[in-house]
Amino acid sequence: MGFFDSAQDVFDKGVSAAKGVVSGVAIEQQAFMKGFVRLCADGWSQGWHERNGGNLTYRMTEAEVADCRAFFYENPSEWIPLGVHADNLRGAFFAVTGAGSYMRNVPLDTARNVGIVEISATGDACRVVWGLKDGGRPTSEFPSHFMIHSVRANATSGASRILYHAHPVNVVALTSVMPLDARTFTRALWKIMTECIIAFPKGVGVVPWMVPGGAEIAMATAELMKTYDAVIWAQHGLFCSGADFDSAFGLMHTIEKAADIYVKARLLNEGGDFANTISDDGLRAIARDLRLNINVSFLD
Ligand code: 2HA
Ligand code: ZN
């Protein structure tokens, strides 16, 4: 081999080694991760994420996984059992906030507070392939997110990719004073603000108080998410699903804003019946004119 051959050989090896490190767009710079980080920052500015409250997960597309692979750990974490199981998510990849991570820290150090996890071929465990630096784990609510992703993916023919959990003040306050059923909550919100029936035409589900982080609350929420794309957890918070970051954030924002108006109106009225709300016929008219497929069982 002449000098130039071996020089070329060394050069090729150097380039391919370097490629493993630098080729492609860093995960933090990819569009889906920018959307993920922005939602965390926006939720924090809304006041929905005290301490490590709330969490976010995003089911990645195959193209996004391919774009990220060069940056995945050579040695992923060990498999972490989920305690629940979903066949339709076998081999999927999720971007997730970390257990104990504060939403306000996500933009400052994304690779520490956020991770990418791979679901096992058996659909009942995950391992960290990127981020969650120094041994971080996915959010304690990942079993709930995982079960709900499974149900929402089925209910929307794969369109739903995001689950967002937050602790918005007014929604949680209402769970202390209103009967904990979907019809009562949905009607209260639909009738107080016109945009509500447009933003959540199927209504909102309600789960009574339960211990967070376990399989029981995961199953109860997943069952309701077959019908609703938002579910309230009594004395805790709200879960919203969406096809993209804007729709998941927008749903959370709309429900909390309507709850805020409801609380204010109730305070102004000292708890009595409201003088004016949108009538059931008014709600029917919105559905008719905007061609909304609403949950009619919630109308009188
Ligand atoms: O991630 O919000 O429900 C912290 C929580 C648990
Ligand atoms: Zn919570």
PDB file of N, CA and C in Angstrom, residues 39-50 164 166-170 249 252-253 256-257 260:
ATOM      1  N   LEU A  39     -43.348  23.733  24.825  1.00  0.00           N
ATOM      2  CA  LEU A  39     -44.545  23.452  25.606  1.00  0.00           C
ATOM      3  C   LEU A  39     -44.213  23.462  27.099  1.00  0.00           C
ATOM      4  N   CYS A  40     -43.078  22.855  27.482  1.00  0.00           N
ATOM      5  CA  CYS A  40     -42.691  22.831  28.909  1.00  0.00           C
ATOM      6  C   CYS A  40     -42.518  24.258  29.435  1.00  0.00           C
ATOM      7  N   ALA A  41     -41.851  25.094  28.636  1.00  0.00           N
ATOM      8  CA  ALA A  41     -41.598  26.477  29.057  1.00  0.00           C
ATOM      9  C   ALA A  41     -42.915  27.245  29.165  1.00  0.00           C
ATOM     10  N   ASP A  42     -43.813  27.039  28.184  1.00  0.00           N
ATOM     11  CA  ASP A  42     -45.099  27.744  28.207  1.00  0.00           C
ATOM     12  C   ASP A  42     -45.947  27.300  29.407  1.00  0.00           C
ATOM     13  N   GLY A  43     -45.947  26.000  29.696  1.00  0.00           N
ATOM     14  CA  GLY A  43     -46.711  25.488  30.842  1.00  0.00           C
ATOM     15  C   GLY A  43     -46.198  26.080  32.150  1.00  0.00           C
ATOM     16  N   TRP A  44     -44.866  26.180  32.255  1.00  0.00           N
ATOM     17  CA  TRP A  44     -44.267  26.809  33.441  1.00  0.00           C
ATOM     18  C   TRP A  44     -44.730  28.262  33.546  1.00  0.00           C
ATOM     19  N   SER A  45     -44.688  29.026  32.411  1.00  0.00           N
ATOM     20  CA  SER A  45     -45.099  30.447  32.516  1.00  0.00           C
ATOM     21  C   SER A  45     -46.573  30.593  32.861  1.00  0.00           C
ATOM     22  N   GLN A  46     -47.385  29.586  32.559  1.00  0.00           N
ATOM     23  CA  GLN A  46     -48.803  29.656  32.932  1.00  0.00           C
ATOM     24  C   GLN A  46     -49.032  29.380  34.413  1.00  0.00           C
ATOM     25  N   GLY A  47     -47.996  28.863  35.105  1.00  0.00           N
ATOM     26  CA  GLY A  47     -48.170  28.569  36.537  1.00  0.00           C
ATOM     27  C   GLY A  47     -48.756  27.188  36.793  1.00  0.00           C
ATOM     28  N   TRP A  48     -48.605  26.284  35.833  1.00  0.00           N
ATOM     29  CA  TRP A  48     -49.210  24.953  35.975  1.00  0.00           C
ATOM     30  C   TRP A  48     -48.227  23.916  36.510  1.00  0.00           C
ATOM     31  N   HIS A  49     -46.983  24.312  36.801  1.00  0.00           N
ATOM     32  CA  HIS A  49     -45.951  23.304  37.118  1.00  0.00           C
ATOM     33  C   HIS A  49     -45.106  23.671  38.327  1.00  0.00           C
ATOM     34  N   GLU A  50     -45.761  23.753  39.497  1.00  0.00           N
ATOM     35  CA  GLU A  50     -44.995  23.916  40.734  1.00  0.00           C
ATOM     36  C   GLU A  50     -44.017  22.754  40.897  1.00  0.00           C
ATOM     37  N   TYR A 164     -50.127  15.402  27.716  1.00  0.00           N
ATOM     38  CA  TYR A 164     -49.624  16.492  28.533  1.00  0.00           C
ATOM     39  C   TYR A 164     -50.402  16.499  29.838  1.00  0.00           C
ATOM     40  N   ALA A 166     -50.772  18.442  33.576  1.00  0.00           N
ATOM     41  CA  ALA A 166     -50.410  19.656  34.308  1.00  0.00           C
ATOM     42  C   ALA A 166     -51.305  19.792  35.533  1.00  0.00           C
ATOM     43  N   HIS A 167     -50.980  20.774  36.391  1.00  0.00           N
ATOM     44  CA  HIS A 167     -51.729  21.018  37.624  1.00  0.00           C
ATOM     45  C   HIS A 167     -52.334  22.427  37.585  1.00  0.00           C
ATOM     46  N   PRO A 168     -53.278  22.688  36.681  1.00  0.00           N
ATOM     47  CA  PRO A 168     -53.837  24.043  36.575  1.00  0.00           C
ATOM     48  C   PRO A 168     -54.795  24.345  37.743  1.00  0.00           C
ATOM     49  N   VAL A 169     -54.637  25.529  38.323  1.00  0.00           N
ATOM     50  CA  VAL A 169     -55.292  25.885  39.596  1.00  0.00           C
ATOM     51  C   VAL A 169     -56.814  25.753  39.563  1.00  0.00           C
ATOM     52  N   ASN A 170     -57.436  26.351  38.549  1.00  0.00           N
ATOM     53  CA  ASN A 170     -58.901  26.446  38.586  1.00  0.00           C
ATOM     54  C   ASN A 170     -59.589  25.108  38.324  1.00  0.00           C
ATOM     55  N   PHE A 249     -51.415  21.659  24.000  1.00  0.00           N
ATOM     56  CA  PHE A 249     -51.290  22.836  24.870  1.00  0.00           C
ATOM     57  C   PHE A 249     -52.568  23.677  24.805  1.00  0.00           C
ATOM     58  N   MET A 252     -55.362  22.176  26.948  1.00  0.00           N
ATOM     59  CA  MET A 252     -55.114  22.450  28.374  1.00  0.00           C
ATOM     60  C   MET A 252     -55.466  23.912  28.691  1.00  0.00           C
ATOM     61  N   HIS A 253     -55.013  24.810  27.824  1.00  0.00           N
ATOM     62  CA  HIS A 253     -55.197  26.248  28.032  1.00  0.00           C
ATOM     63  C   HIS A 253     -56.675  26.615  28.020  1.00  0.00           C
ATOM     64  N   GLU A 256     -58.542  25.188  31.185  1.00  0.00           N
ATOM     65  CA  GLU A 256     -58.186  25.945  32.394  1.00  0.00           C
ATOM     66  C   GLU A 256     -58.759  27.368  32.340  1.00  0.00           C
ATOM     67  N   LYS A 257     -58.767  27.978  31.146  1.00  0.00           N
ATOM     68  CA  LYS A 257     -59.326  29.335  31.046  1.00  0.00           C
ATOM     69  C   LYS A 257     -60.826  29.323  31.340  1.00  0.00           C
ATOM     70  N   ASP A 260     -61.360  28.957  34.948  1.00  0.00           N
ATOM     71  CA  ASP A 260     -61.065  30.240  35.593  1.00  0.00           C
ATOM     72  C   ASP A 260     -62.291  31.158  35.526  1.00  0.00           C
TER      73      ASP A 260
END
